[in-house]
Coordinates of C-alpha atoms and ligand atoms in Angstrom, one line a residue:
M1 CA 57.6 -69.9 -116.3
K2 CA 57.1 -73.6 -117.0
V3 CA 56.4 -75.4 -120.3
L4 CA 55.3 -79.1 -120.4
I5 CA 56.1 -80.9 -123.7
T6 CA 54.1 -84.2 -123.9
E7 CA 55.2 -85.4 -127.4
N8 CA 58.5 -85.4 -129.2
I9 CA 59.7 -82.1 -130.7
A10 CA 63.1 -81.1 -132.1
K11 CA 65.8 -80.6 -129.5
E12 CA 66.4 -77.2 -131.1
G13 CA 62.9 -76.2 -130.0
I14 CA 63.6 -77.1 -126.4
E15 CA 66.8 -75.1 -126.6
I16 CA 64.8 -72.1 -127.8
L17 CA 62.5 -72.4 -124.8
E18 CA 65.5 -72.6 -122.4
R19 CA 67.2 -69.7 -124.0
E20 CA 64.1 -67.6 -123.4
G21 CA 64.5 -68.4 -119.7
L22 CA 61.6 -70.9 -119.6
E23 CA 61.7 -74.2 -117.7
A24 CA 61.0 -76.9 -120.4
D25 CA 60.0 -80.3 -119.2
L26 CA 59.9 -83.1 -121.8
K27 CA 57.6 -85.8 -120.4
L28 CA 56.8 -88.5 -123.1
G29 CA 54.5 -91.4 -122.7
L30 CA 52.5 -90.0 -119.7
S31 CA 49.2 -91.9 -119.2
R32 CA 46.1 -89.6 -119.1
E33 CA 46.0 -89.8 -115.3
E34 CA 49.6 -88.9 -115.0
L35 CA 49.2 -86.0 -117.4
L36 CA 46.3 -84.6 -115.4
D37 CA 48.3 -84.9 -112.2
T38 CA 51.3 -83.3 -113.8
V39 CA 49.9 -80.3 -115.8
G40 CA 48.9 -78.2 -112.8
P41 CA 51.9 -75.8 -112.4
Y42 CA 52.6 -75.3 -116.1
D43 CA 52.1 -72.1 -117.9
A44 CA 52.2 -73.7 -121.4
I45 CA 51.8 -77.1 -122.9
I46 CA 53.3 -78.2 -126.2
V47 CA 51.6 -81.2 -127.9
R48 CA 51.4 -83.0 -131.2
S49 CA 48.4 -84.9 -132.4
V50 CA 47.9 -87.4 -129.6
T51 CA 47.5 -85.4 -126.4
K52 CA 43.9 -84.3 -126.0
V53 CA 43.8 -80.7 -124.7
N54 CA 40.2 -80.6 -123.6
S55 CA 38.1 -79.2 -120.7
E56 CA 39.2 -82.1 -118.5
L57 CA 42.8 -81.1 -118.9
L58 CA 42.1 -77.4 -118.6
G59 CA 40.3 -78.1 -115.4
C60 CA 43.6 -79.5 -114.0
A61 CA 45.7 -76.6 -115.4
P62 CA 44.9 -73.4 -113.6
N63 CA 48.1 -71.7 -114.7
L64 CA 47.8 -72.6 -118.4
K65 CA 48.1 -69.6 -120.7
V66 CA 49.3 -71.0 -124.0
V67 CA 48.8 -74.3 -125.9
G68 CA 51.4 -75.0 -128.6
R69 CA 50.3 -77.5 -131.2
A70 CA 53.5 -78.7 -132.8
G71 CA 52.0 -79.3 -136.2
N72 CA 48.9 -78.5 -138.1
G73 CA 45.6 -80.2 -137.3
I74 CA 43.9 -78.9 -134.1
D75 CA 41.2 -81.6 -133.8
N76 CA 42.9 -82.7 -130.5
I77 CA 42.5 -79.2 -129.0
E78 CA 39.1 -78.1 -127.6
L79 CA 39.3 -74.7 -129.0
P80 CA 36.1 -73.1 -127.4
A81 CA 37.2 -74.2 -124.0
C82 CA 40.7 -72.6 -124.5
T83 CA 39.1 -69.4 -125.9
K84 CA 36.7 -69.1 -123.0
R85 CA 39.7 -69.3 -120.6
G86 CA 41.7 -66.8 -122.7
I87 CA 44.3 -69.5 -123.4
I88 CA 46.2 -68.7 -126.6
V89 CA 46.4 -71.6 -129.0
V90 CA 49.2 -71.5 -131.6
N91 CA 50.1 -74.1 -134.2
T92 CA 52.6 -74.4 -137.1
P93 CA 50.5 -75.2 -140.1
E94 CA 53.1 -74.4 -142.8
S95 CA 56.0 -76.3 -141.3
N96 CA 55.1 -79.9 -142.2
T97 CA 53.2 -79.4 -145.4
M98 CA 55.9 -80.7 -147.7
A99 CA 56.5 -83.7 -145.5
A100 CA 52.9 -84.7 -145.4
A101 CA 52.5 -84.2 -149.2
E102 CA 55.5 -86.4 -149.9
L103 CA 54.3 -89.1 -147.5
A104 CA 50.9 -89.2 -149.3
I105 CA 52.7 -89.6 -152.6
G106 CA 55.0 -92.2 -151.1
L107 CA 51.9 -94.1 -150.1
I108 CA 50.5 -94.0 -153.6
F109 CA 53.8 -95.4 -155.0
S110 CA 53.8 -98.0 -152.2
V111 CA 50.3 -99.2 -152.9
F112 CA 50.7 -99.1 -156.7
R113 CA 53.9 -101.1 -156.6
N114 CA 53.4 -103.2 -153.5
I115 CA 56.8 -102.0 -152.2
P116 CA 56.3 -102.6 -148.4
Q117 CA 54.8 -106.1 -149.0
A118 CA 57.6 -107.1 -151.4
S119 CA 60.2 -105.8 -149.0
A120 CA 58.7 -107.7 -146.1
A121 CA 58.6 -110.9 -148.2
G122 CA 62.2 -110.4 -149.3
R123 CA 63.3 -110.3 -145.6
R124 CA 61.7 -113.7 -145.2
K125 CA 63.7 -114.8 -148.3
D126 CA 60.5 -115.0 -150.3
F127 CA 61.5 -113.6 -153.7
R128 CA 58.5 -114.8 -155.7
R129 CA 58.1 -111.5 -157.5
K130 CA 55.1 -112.4 -159.7
R131 CA 52.8 -111.7 -156.7
F132 CA 53.9 -108.1 -156.5
D133 CA 53.1 -106.9 -160.0
G134 CA 51.9 -103.4 -159.7
I135 CA 50.4 -100.6 -161.8
E136 CA 51.9 -97.3 -163.0
L137 CA 50.9 -93.7 -162.0
D138 CA 51.6 -92.5 -165.6
G139 CA 48.4 -91.6 -167.4
K140 CA 46.1 -92.2 -164.4
T141 CA 43.9 -89.7 -162.6
V142 CA 44.4 -88.7 -159.0
G143 CA 41.3 -87.4 -157.2
I144 CA 42.3 -85.0 -154.4
I145 CA 39.8 -84.2 -151.7
G146 CA 40.8 -80.9 -150.1
L147 CA 43.0 -78.7 -152.3
G148 CA 44.6 -76.7 -149.5
R149 CA 48.3 -76.5 -148.6
I150 CA 49.0 -80.2 -148.8
G151 CA 46.5 -81.1 -151.5
S152 CA 48.0 -78.5 -153.8
I153 CA 51.5 -79.8 -153.4
V154 CA 50.3 -83.4 -154.0
A155 CA 48.6 -82.2 -157.2
T156 CA 51.6 -80.3 -158.5
K157 CA 54.0 -83.1 -157.9
L158 CA 51.8 -85.8 -159.3
K159 CA 51.2 -83.9 -162.5
G160 CA 55.0 -84.2 -162.8
C161 CA 54.4 -88.0 -162.9
N162 CA 52.1 -87.4 -165.9
M163 CA 49.0 -88.0 -163.9
S164 CA 45.8 -85.9 -164.4
A165 CA 44.6 -84.2 -161.3
V166 CA 41.0 -83.6 -160.3
A167 CA 39.9 -82.2 -157.0
Y168 CA 36.8 -81.7 -154.9
D169 CA 37.0 -78.6 -152.6
P170 CA 34.0 -76.4 -152.4
Y171 CA 35.8 -73.7 -150.5
I172 CA 38.5 -73.0 -153.1
T173 CA 38.1 -70.5 -155.8
D174 CA 38.0 -71.4 -159.5
E175 CA 41.1 -69.2 -160.0
R176 CA 43.1 -71.4 -157.6
F177 CA 42.1 -74.6 -159.5
K178 CA 43.1 -72.9 -162.7
K179 CA 46.4 -71.8 -161.3
L180 CA 47.2 -75.3 -160.1
G181 CA 46.1 -76.9 -163.4
V182 CA 43.6 -79.1 -161.5
D183 CA 40.2 -79.9 -162.8
K184 CA 37.4 -78.9 -160.5
C185 CA 34.8 -81.5 -159.5
E186 CA 31.6 -79.8 -158.5
T187 CA 30.6 -82.8 -156.4
L188 CA 32.3 -85.5 -154.5
E189 CA 30.5 -88.0 -156.7
E190 CA 32.1 -86.5 -159.8
L191 CA 35.5 -87.0 -158.2
L192 CA 34.7 -90.6 -157.3
D193 CA 33.6 -91.4 -160.9
K194 CA 36.8 -90.0 -162.4
S195 CA 39.6 -91.1 -160.1
D196 CA 42.0 -94.1 -160.2
V197 CA 43.4 -93.1 -156.8
I198 CA 41.8 -90.9 -154.2
T199 CA 43.8 -89.0 -151.6
L200 CA 42.2 -87.0 -148.8
H201 CA 43.6 -83.7 -147.5
T202 CA 40.8 -82.1 -145.5
P203 CA 40.7 -81.2 -141.9
K204 CA 38.6 -83.5 -139.6
T205 CA 35.3 -81.7 -139.2
E206 CA 31.7 -82.8 -138.9
E207 CA 31.4 -82.6 -142.6
T208 CA 34.4 -84.6 -143.4
V209 CA 34.2 -87.5 -140.9
G210 CA 33.3 -90.6 -142.8
M211 CA 33.1 -88.8 -146.1
I212 CA 34.4 -91.9 -147.8
G213 CA 32.1 -94.6 -146.7
E214 CA 30.5 -97.7 -148.1
K215 CA 28.3 -95.8 -150.7
E216 CA 31.2 -93.7 -151.9
I217 CA 33.6 -96.6 -152.2
A218 CA 31.0 -98.6 -154.1
R219 CA 30.7 -95.7 -156.6
C220 CA 34.4 -95.7 -157.4
K221 CA 36.0 -97.6 -160.3
K222 CA 36.9 -101.2 -159.5
G223 CA 40.6 -101.3 -158.4
I224 CA 40.5 -97.8 -156.8
V225 CA 43.3 -97.0 -154.5
I226 CA 42.5 -94.9 -151.4
I227 CA 45.1 -92.8 -149.5
N228 CA 44.5 -91.1 -146.1
A229 CA 47.3 -89.1 -144.7
A230 CA 45.0 -86.4 -143.3
R231 CA 43.0 -87.6 -140.2
G232 CA 41.8 -90.9 -138.9
G233 CA 38.0 -91.3 -139.5
L234 CA 37.7 -89.4 -142.8
V235 CA 37.6 -92.9 -144.4
N236 CA 35.2 -95.3 -142.7
E237 CA 37.4 -98.1 -141.6
D238 CA 34.7 -100.9 -141.8
A239 CA 33.8 -99.9 -145.3
L240 CA 37.4 -99.8 -146.4
Y241 CA 38.2 -103.2 -144.8
N242 CA 35.2 -104.8 -146.6
A243 CA 36.0 -103.2 -149.9
V244 CA 39.7 -104.2 -149.8
R245 CA 38.7 -107.8 -148.9
S246 CA 36.2 -108.0 -151.8
G247 CA 38.8 -106.7 -154.2
H248 CA 36.8 -103.6 -155.2
V249 CA 39.6 -101.5 -153.6
R250 CA 43.0 -102.5 -154.9
G251 CA 44.7 -101.2 -151.8
A252 CA 45.0 -98.4 -149.4
G253 CA 47.7 -96.3 -147.8
I254 CA 46.7 -95.2 -144.3
D255 CA 48.9 -92.9 -142.2
V256 CA 46.1 -92.1 -139.7
L257 CA 44.0 -94.6 -137.8
N258 CA 40.8 -94.0 -135.9
P259 CA 41.4 -94.1 -133.0
E260 CA 45.1 -93.6 -133.0
P261 CA 47.4 -96.0 -131.3
G262 CA 50.0 -94.8 -128.7
Y263 CA 53.1 -94.0 -130.6
D264 CA 55.6 -94.3 -127.8
K265 CA 54.6 -97.9 -126.7
S266 CA 56.8 -100.9 -127.4
P267 CA 55.1 -103.9 -129.1
E268 CA 55.0 -105.7 -125.8
E269 CA 53.1 -102.8 -124.1
Q270 CA 50.9 -102.2 -127.1
T271 CA 47.2 -103.2 -126.6
Y272 CA 45.9 -101.5 -129.8
T273 CA 43.8 -103.4 -132.2
N274 CA 42.4 -102.4 -135.6
K275 CA 41.1 -104.8 -138.2
L276 CA 42.8 -102.8 -141.0
L277 CA 46.1 -104.2 -139.7
E278 CA 45.0 -107.7 -140.8
L279 CA 45.1 -106.9 -144.6
D280 CA 48.3 -106.9 -146.5
N281 CA 46.9 -104.6 -149.2
I282 CA 46.5 -101.9 -146.6
I283 CA 49.7 -100.2 -146.0
I284 CA 49.8 -98.6 -142.6
T285 CA 52.3 -96.0 -141.3
P286 CA 52.3 -94.7 -137.8
H287 CA 51.2 -91.1 -138.4
L288 CA 54.5 -90.4 -140.2
G289 CA 53.3 -87.5 -142.3
A290 CA 55.3 -84.9 -140.5
S291 CA 58.2 -87.1 -139.6
T292 CA 61.1 -85.8 -141.6
A293 CA 64.2 -84.2 -140.3
E294 CA 63.2 -81.0 -142.0
A295 CA 59.7 -80.8 -140.7
T296 CA 60.6 -81.9 -137.2
Y297 CA 63.1 -79.0 -137.1
L298 CA 60.8 -76.5 -138.6
V299 CA 57.8 -77.5 -136.4
G300 CA 59.8 -77.8 -133.2
T301 CA 61.5 -74.4 -133.6
A302 CA 58.4 -72.6 -134.8
V303 CA 56.2 -73.8 -132.0
S304 CA 58.8 -73.0 -129.3
E305 CA 59.2 -69.5 -130.7
L306 CA 55.5 -68.9 -130.7
V307 CA 55.0 -70.3 -127.2
A308 CA 57.9 -68.2 -125.8
A309 CA 56.6 -65.1 -127.5
A310 CA 53.0 -65.6 -126.3
L311 CA 54.2 -66.2 -122.7
K312 CA 56.1 -63.0 -122.9
G313 CA 52.8 -61.2 -123.8
E314 CA 53.8 -60.5 -127.4
M315 CA 51.2 -60.6 -130.1
V316 CA 51.4 -63.9 -132.0
A317 CA 49.3 -65.3 -134.8
A318 CA 47.0 -67.6 -132.8
V319 CA 44.4 -70.1 -134.0
N320 CA 41.8 -68.6 -131.7
M321 CA 42.4 -64.9 -132.5
P322 CA 41.5 -63.0 -135.7
S323 CA 44.3 -63.4 -138.2
F324 CA 46.8 -60.8 -139.3
G325 CA 49.6 -61.2 -141.7
G326 CA 52.8 -61.6 -139.7
N327 CA 54.4 -58.6 -141.4
Q328 CA 51.3 -56.4 -140.7
L329 CA 52.0 -56.5 -137.0
K330 CA 54.3 -53.4 -137.0
E331 CA 51.9 -51.5 -139.1
L332 CA 49.0 -52.6 -136.9
K333 CA 50.6 -51.9 -133.5
P334 CA 49.6 -48.2 -133.1
Y335 CA 46.0 -49.1 -134.2
L336 CA 45.9 -51.9 -131.7
E337 CA 46.9 -49.5 -129.0
L338 CA 44.5 -46.9 -130.1
G339 CA 41.7 -49.4 -130.4
E340 CA 42.3 -50.6 -126.8
I341 CA 42.2 -46.9 -125.6
L342 CA 38.9 -46.2 -127.4
G343 CA 37.4 -49.4 -125.9
K344 CA 38.6 -48.5 -122.4
I345 CA 36.9 -45.1 -122.4
Y346 CA 33.3 -46.3 -122.2
Y347 CA 33.1 -48.1 -118.8
Q348 CA 35.4 -45.6 -117.2
A349 CA 33.1 -42.7 -118.2
E350 CA 29.7 -44.4 -118.2
K351 CA 27.8 -47.0 -116.2
E352 CA 24.9 -48.0 -118.4
T353 CA 25.3 -51.5 -119.8
V354 CA 26.4 -51.7 -123.4
Q355 CA 24.1 -53.8 -125.6
K356 CA 25.9 -53.4 -128.9
V357 CA 29.3 -52.2 -130.0
E358 CA 30.0 -51.1 -133.5
V359 CA 33.6 -50.6 -134.7
M360 CA 33.9 -48.7 -137.9
Y361 CA 37.2 -48.4 -139.9
S362 CA 37.7 -45.7 -142.4
G363 CA 40.3 -44.5 -144.8
E364 CA 43.4 -46.5 -145.4
L365 CA 42.5 -48.8 -142.4
A366 CA 39.7 -50.3 -144.4
Q367 CA 42.4 -52.2 -146.4
L368 CA 44.0 -53.8 -143.4
E369 CA 43.1 -57.0 -141.5
T370 CA 41.0 -55.2 -138.9
G371 CA 39.6 -58.2 -136.9
I372 CA 42.5 -58.0 -134.5
I373 CA 42.0 -54.3 -133.9
T374 CA 38.4 -55.1 -133.1
S375 CA 39.6 -57.6 -130.5
S376 CA 41.7 -54.9 -128.9
V377 CA 38.7 -52.5 -128.8
L378 CA 36.7 -55.3 -127.1
K379 CA 39.5 -56.2 -124.7
G380 CA 39.7 -52.5 -123.8
L381 CA 35.9 -52.3 -123.3
L382 CA 35.9 -55.2 -120.8
D383 CA 39.2 -54.3 -119.1
P384 CA 37.8 -51.9 -116.5
I385 CA 35.1 -54.4 -115.5
V386 CA 36.8 -57.8 -115.8
R387 CA 40.5 -57.0 -115.9
E388 CA 41.9 -60.2 -114.5
K389 CA 40.3 -62.4 -117.1
V390 CA 40.2 -60.6 -120.4
N391 CA 42.7 -60.8 -123.3
Y392 CA 42.7 -60.7 -127.1
V393 CA 41.6 -64.3 -127.3
N394 CA 38.5 -64.3 -125.1
A395 CA 37.3 -60.6 -125.3
E396 CA 34.8 -61.3 -128.1
F397 CA 33.7 -64.6 -126.6
L398 CA 33.1 -63.0 -123.1
L399 CA 31.1 -60.1 -124.6
R400 CA 29.0 -62.4 -126.7
E401 CA 28.3 -64.5 -123.7
M402 CA 27.2 -61.3 -121.9
G403 CA 24.7 -60.9 -124.8
V404 CA 26.5 -57.9 -126.4
E405 CA 26.1 -57.6 -130.2
I406 CA 29.4 -56.9 -132.0
V407 CA 29.4 -55.3 -135.4
E408 CA 32.5 -54.4 -137.5
G409 CA 32.3 -52.2 -140.7
N410 CA 34.4 -50.4 -143.2
K411 CA 34.0 -47.0 -144.8
T412 CA 36.6 -45.9 -147.3
L413 CA 35.9 -42.2 -147.8
L414 CA 37.3 -39.6 -145.3
D415 CA 37.9 -35.9 -145.8
K416 CA 39.8 -34.8 -142.7
Y417 CA 41.9 -37.9 -141.7
T418 CA 43.7 -40.6 -143.6
N419 CA 42.4 -43.2 -141.1
L420 CA 39.8 -43.3 -138.4
I421 CA 38.5 -45.8 -135.9
T422 CA 35.0 -45.0 -134.5
V423 CA 33.6 -47.1 -131.7
T424 CA 29.9 -46.7 -131.1
F425 CA 28.4 -48.0 -127.8
H426 CA 24.7 -48.6 -127.8
T427 CA 22.9 -48.9 -124.5
K428 CA 19.2 -49.3 -123.8
F429 CA 18.7 -45.5 -123.7
K430 CA 21.6 -43.9 -125.6
T431 CA 24.2 -44.2 -128.2
L432 CA 27.7 -42.8 -127.6
S433 CA 30.7 -42.7 -129.9
V434 CA 34.5 -42.2 -129.6
S435 CA 36.9 -41.8 -132.5
G436 CA 40.6 -41.9 -132.9
T437 CA 43.2 -41.6 -135.6
V438 CA 46.9 -42.3 -136.1
F439 CA 49.1 -39.9 -138.0
A440 CA 52.7 -40.1 -139.0
K441 CA 52.3 -43.9 -138.6
E442 CA 52.6 -43.8 -134.8
E443 CA 51.0 -40.6 -133.3
K444 CA 47.7 -41.6 -131.7
R445 CA 44.9 -39.0 -131.2
I446 CA 41.5 -39.1 -129.7
V447 CA 39.4 -36.9 -132.0
D448 CA 35.9 -37.4 -130.8
F449 CA 34.7 -38.1 -127.3
F450 CA 30.9 -38.7 -127.1
G451 CA 30.3 -36.0 -129.8
Y452 CA 32.9 -33.5 -128.7
K453 CA 35.6 -32.8 -131.3
L454 CA 39.1 -33.0 -129.9
D455 CA 42.7 -33.6 -131.0
F456 CA 44.1 -35.1 -127.9
E457 CA 47.2 -37.3 -127.5
P458 CA 46.1 -40.1 -125.1
S459 CA 48.3 -40.5 -122.1
S460 CA 48.2 -43.0 -119.2
H461 CA 46.0 -40.8 -117.0
I462 CA 43.3 -38.4 -118.3
I463 CA 40.6 -36.6 -116.4
A464 CA 37.6 -36.1 -118.6
I465 CA 35.3 -33.2 -117.4
Q466 CA 31.9 -32.5 -118.8
N467 CA 30.6 -29.1 -117.8
I468 CA 28.3 -26.2 -118.7
D469 CA 30.1 -23.9 -121.1
K470 CA 30.7 -20.9 -118.8
P471 CA 33.7 -18.9 -117.6
G472 CA 35.9 -19.9 -114.7
I473 CA 35.6 -23.7 -114.7
I474 CA 39.0 -24.5 -116.3
G475 CA 40.7 -22.1 -113.8
Q476 CA 39.1 -23.9 -110.8
V477 CA 40.1 -27.3 -112.2
G478 CA 43.7 -26.0 -112.4
T479 CA 43.6 -24.6 -108.9
I480 CA 42.3 -27.8 -107.3
L481 CA 44.8 -30.0 -109.1
G482 CA 47.7 -27.6 -108.4
A483 CA 46.8 -27.3 -104.7
K484 CA 47.0 -31.1 -104.4
G485 CA 50.3 -31.3 -106.2
V486 CA 48.9 -32.9 -109.4
N487 CA 50.9 -31.9 -112.4
I488 CA 49.0 -31.2 -115.6
A489 CA 50.8 -32.4 -118.6
A490 CA 48.3 -31.3 -121.3
M491 CA 44.9 -29.9 -121.5
Q492 CA 42.3 -29.4 -124.2
W493 CA 38.6 -28.4 -124.2
S494 CA 35.9 -28.7 -126.7
R495 CA 32.4 -27.3 -127.0
N496 CA 29.8 -28.0 -129.6
R497 CA 27.8 -24.8 -129.2
K498 CA 28.5 -21.6 -127.2
G499 CA 26.9 -21.6 -123.8
E500 CA 25.8 -25.2 -123.9
K501 CA 28.0 -28.2 -122.7
A502 CA 31.7 -28.5 -123.0
V503 CA 34.3 -31.2 -122.4
S504 CA 37.8 -30.8 -121.0
F505 CA 40.5 -33.5 -121.3
V506 CA 43.2 -33.0 -118.7
S507 CA 46.3 -35.2 -118.9
V508 CA 47.9 -35.7 -115.5
D509 CA 51.1 -37.4 -114.4
H510 CA 49.5 -40.0 -112.2
E511 CA 46.1 -41.4 -111.2
V512 CA 44.1 -38.8 -109.1
D513 CA 42.4 -40.1 -106.0
F514 CA 38.7 -40.1 -105.2
E515 CA 38.8 -37.1 -102.9
I516 CA 40.3 -34.8 -105.6
M517 CA 37.9 -36.2 -108.1
Q518 CA 35.0 -35.3 -105.7
K519 CA 36.3 -31.8 -105.4
L520 CA 36.3 -31.4 -109.2
R521 CA 32.8 -32.7 -109.3
Q522 CA 31.7 -30.1 -106.8
I523 CA 32.8 -27.2 -109.0
D524 CA 29.7 -25.2 -110.0
G525 CA 28.9 -26.1 -113.6
V526 CA 30.8 -29.4 -113.7
L527 CA 28.4 -32.2 -114.7
L528 CA 30.7 -35.1 -114.7
A529 CA 34.4 -35.7 -113.9
T530 CA 35.9 -39.1 -114.7
M531 CA 39.4 -40.4 -114.1
M532 CA 40.4 -42.5 -117.1
N533 CA 43.5 -44.8 -116.9
F534 CA 44.9 -46.3 -120.1
Ligands
NAD601 P1 44.5 -76.8 -145.3 O1 43.6 -76.2 -144.4 O2 45.5 -76.0 -146.0 O3 43.6 -77.5 -146.5 C1 42.4 -78.2 -146.2 C2 41.5 -78.1 -147.4 O4 40.4 -78.9 -147.1 C3 41.0 -76.6 -147.5 O5 41.3 -76.2 -148.8 C4 39.5 -76.8 -147.3 O6 38.8 -75.9 -148.2 C5 39.2 -78.2 -147.7 N1 38.0 -78.7 -147.2 C6 37.4 -78.5 -145.9 N2 36.3 -79.2 -145.8 C7 36.1 -79.8 -147.0 C8 35.1 -80.7 -147.5 N3 34.0 -81.0 -146.8 N4 35.2 -81.2 -148.7 C9 36.3 -80.9 -149.5 N5 37.3 -80.1 -149.1 C10 37.2 -79.6 -147.9 O7 45.1 -78.1 -144.5 P2 46.4 -78.8 -144.9 O8 47.5 -78.1 -144.2 O9 46.5 -79.1 -146.3 O10 46.2 -80.2 -144.1 C11 45.3 -81.1 -144.6 C12 45.1 -82.3 -143.6 O11 46.3 -83.0 -143.4 C13 44.6 -81.8 -142.2 O12 43.7 -82.8 -141.7 C14 45.9 -81.9 -141.4 O13 45.6 -82.1 -140.0 C15 46.5 -83.2 -142.0 N6 47.9 -83.3 -141.8 C16 48.4 -84.6 -141.5 C17 49.7 -84.8 -141.3 C18 50.2 -86.2 -141.0 O14 51.2 -86.3 -140.3 N7 49.6 -87.2 -141.6 C19 50.6 -83.7 -141.4 C20 50.1 -82.4 -141.7 C21 48.8 -82.3 -141.9
MLT602 C1 49.8 -82.4 -138.1 O1 48.6 -82.2 -138.0 O2 50.6 -81.5 -138.1 C2 50.2 -83.8 -138.3 O3 49.2 -84.7 -138.0 C3 51.5 -84.2 -137.7 C4 51.6 -84.4 -136.3 O4 51.1 -83.7 -135.5 O5 52.4 -85.3 -135.9

């Protein structure tokens, strides 16, 4: 399989891909047209923050199965378009956190002490140092917008410089603020009022674009310093330019511009313009947040491992899949398999369109991250009808597009089992449930099939027979299968009330053809006979 890498990653990452038997093509500096012409045969693409992976690119990439984002922000990836196509999107959010935090702090020092300007002047043999008098961090207040991975490190490190840290992040708990020793600002305005330097560490979303604009800057103390090492556009560039020129803003440290320039072009080829580049007090770095030896190594190796694993069909933590703790995977595996089996039962046994699926987790399962198990149930449900197209990534998306309501719930109390997954399928006219359990950590059992109690070990091929509860039916089933050379591996039957209806589960060694199934259906008293393949 082929992997296209459009932006620089560590050579160790490329070696990982090759060791996994993948053909890795590093093609830097492709124009958009060249990229669209090139991407067609590739199974995966690895990008950083510049390459836009959007519907246009996906339209030119019929083989694409995995997008590897070497880094954190995914604002250059059109996630819904990838999800719809079942393309797995992986990123490496932890790998460059320290690098980005240290760059933001470096920018604060640089602006406070005019380090880049003084250095540039020194190279011109201009050593008139009076012009570069700075200010100290000690005793000042840093206002952090976004107290996530990077914002937290910035807070902790700057407290070591004897700064006070305040933060605005409405999505973080009070406990987290307390643990980090950061004062919580209830509003952005409160943060603007208190800060001597503001540093942004949020993702780029509708809510955060332009969140520091003319009005916000005007509210800040005179001499405020603004740092953006998160995403271009979070700070309105016109407002910043004007406020630096007027002297209301002392200076700014900007790692991310809006739009971004091409980072592989020589100055002669570069056509990029941005008026922020005109002002000396605005220190601009070329999106260097992740550019340390340590982060480059970690990001490059992590993304390659994830892409290789995803291409091999292994379950990986993907941006467009429900999350599961990495170390929960082993624990979750039998439940994922069971969930898929339970999901696959419905459309093999019934034809009526499902309008709502409910997945209920009981017992010890209620403590686990069950979202991914639900994805496997949904994948199983769609598998018999749209097998080519469905996977963990797009199953929920496809079902919702089909108008199916999906509900997930938890019940903790159970008397008979330690864990139980119950999937209920609602159609216009009826409601049917199947349940399964895992015991001894790996033994899967179907314990309820449309209201019939069982204890059946699922195998690859099961014939489910619903019949009137009367003598002789099981014998005839055995005779028909035996006469056609079909080996029965296991068999179990269940009835709810004597003389009414019963269900038999017959595990066979291979799929049984239509003609044999018809013979089973013709047995007097058989109501339904369904071949189910798992
Ligand atoms: P994170 O997801 O760990 O943290 C982001 C925080 O922002 C979260 O706590 C979230 O609650 C908060 N947030 C979201 N919306 C908000 C809003 N409207 N107001 C206030 N807070 C809000 O992300 P992270 O790993 O810390 O990354 C932060 C940013 O840094 C991202 O934009 C990422 O892309 C960028 N980044 C840049 C570089 C670089 O090279 N310059 C490197 C790594 C990450
Ligand atoms: C990131 O989001 O990880 C950073 O912007 C770094 C990068 O991609 O170069």
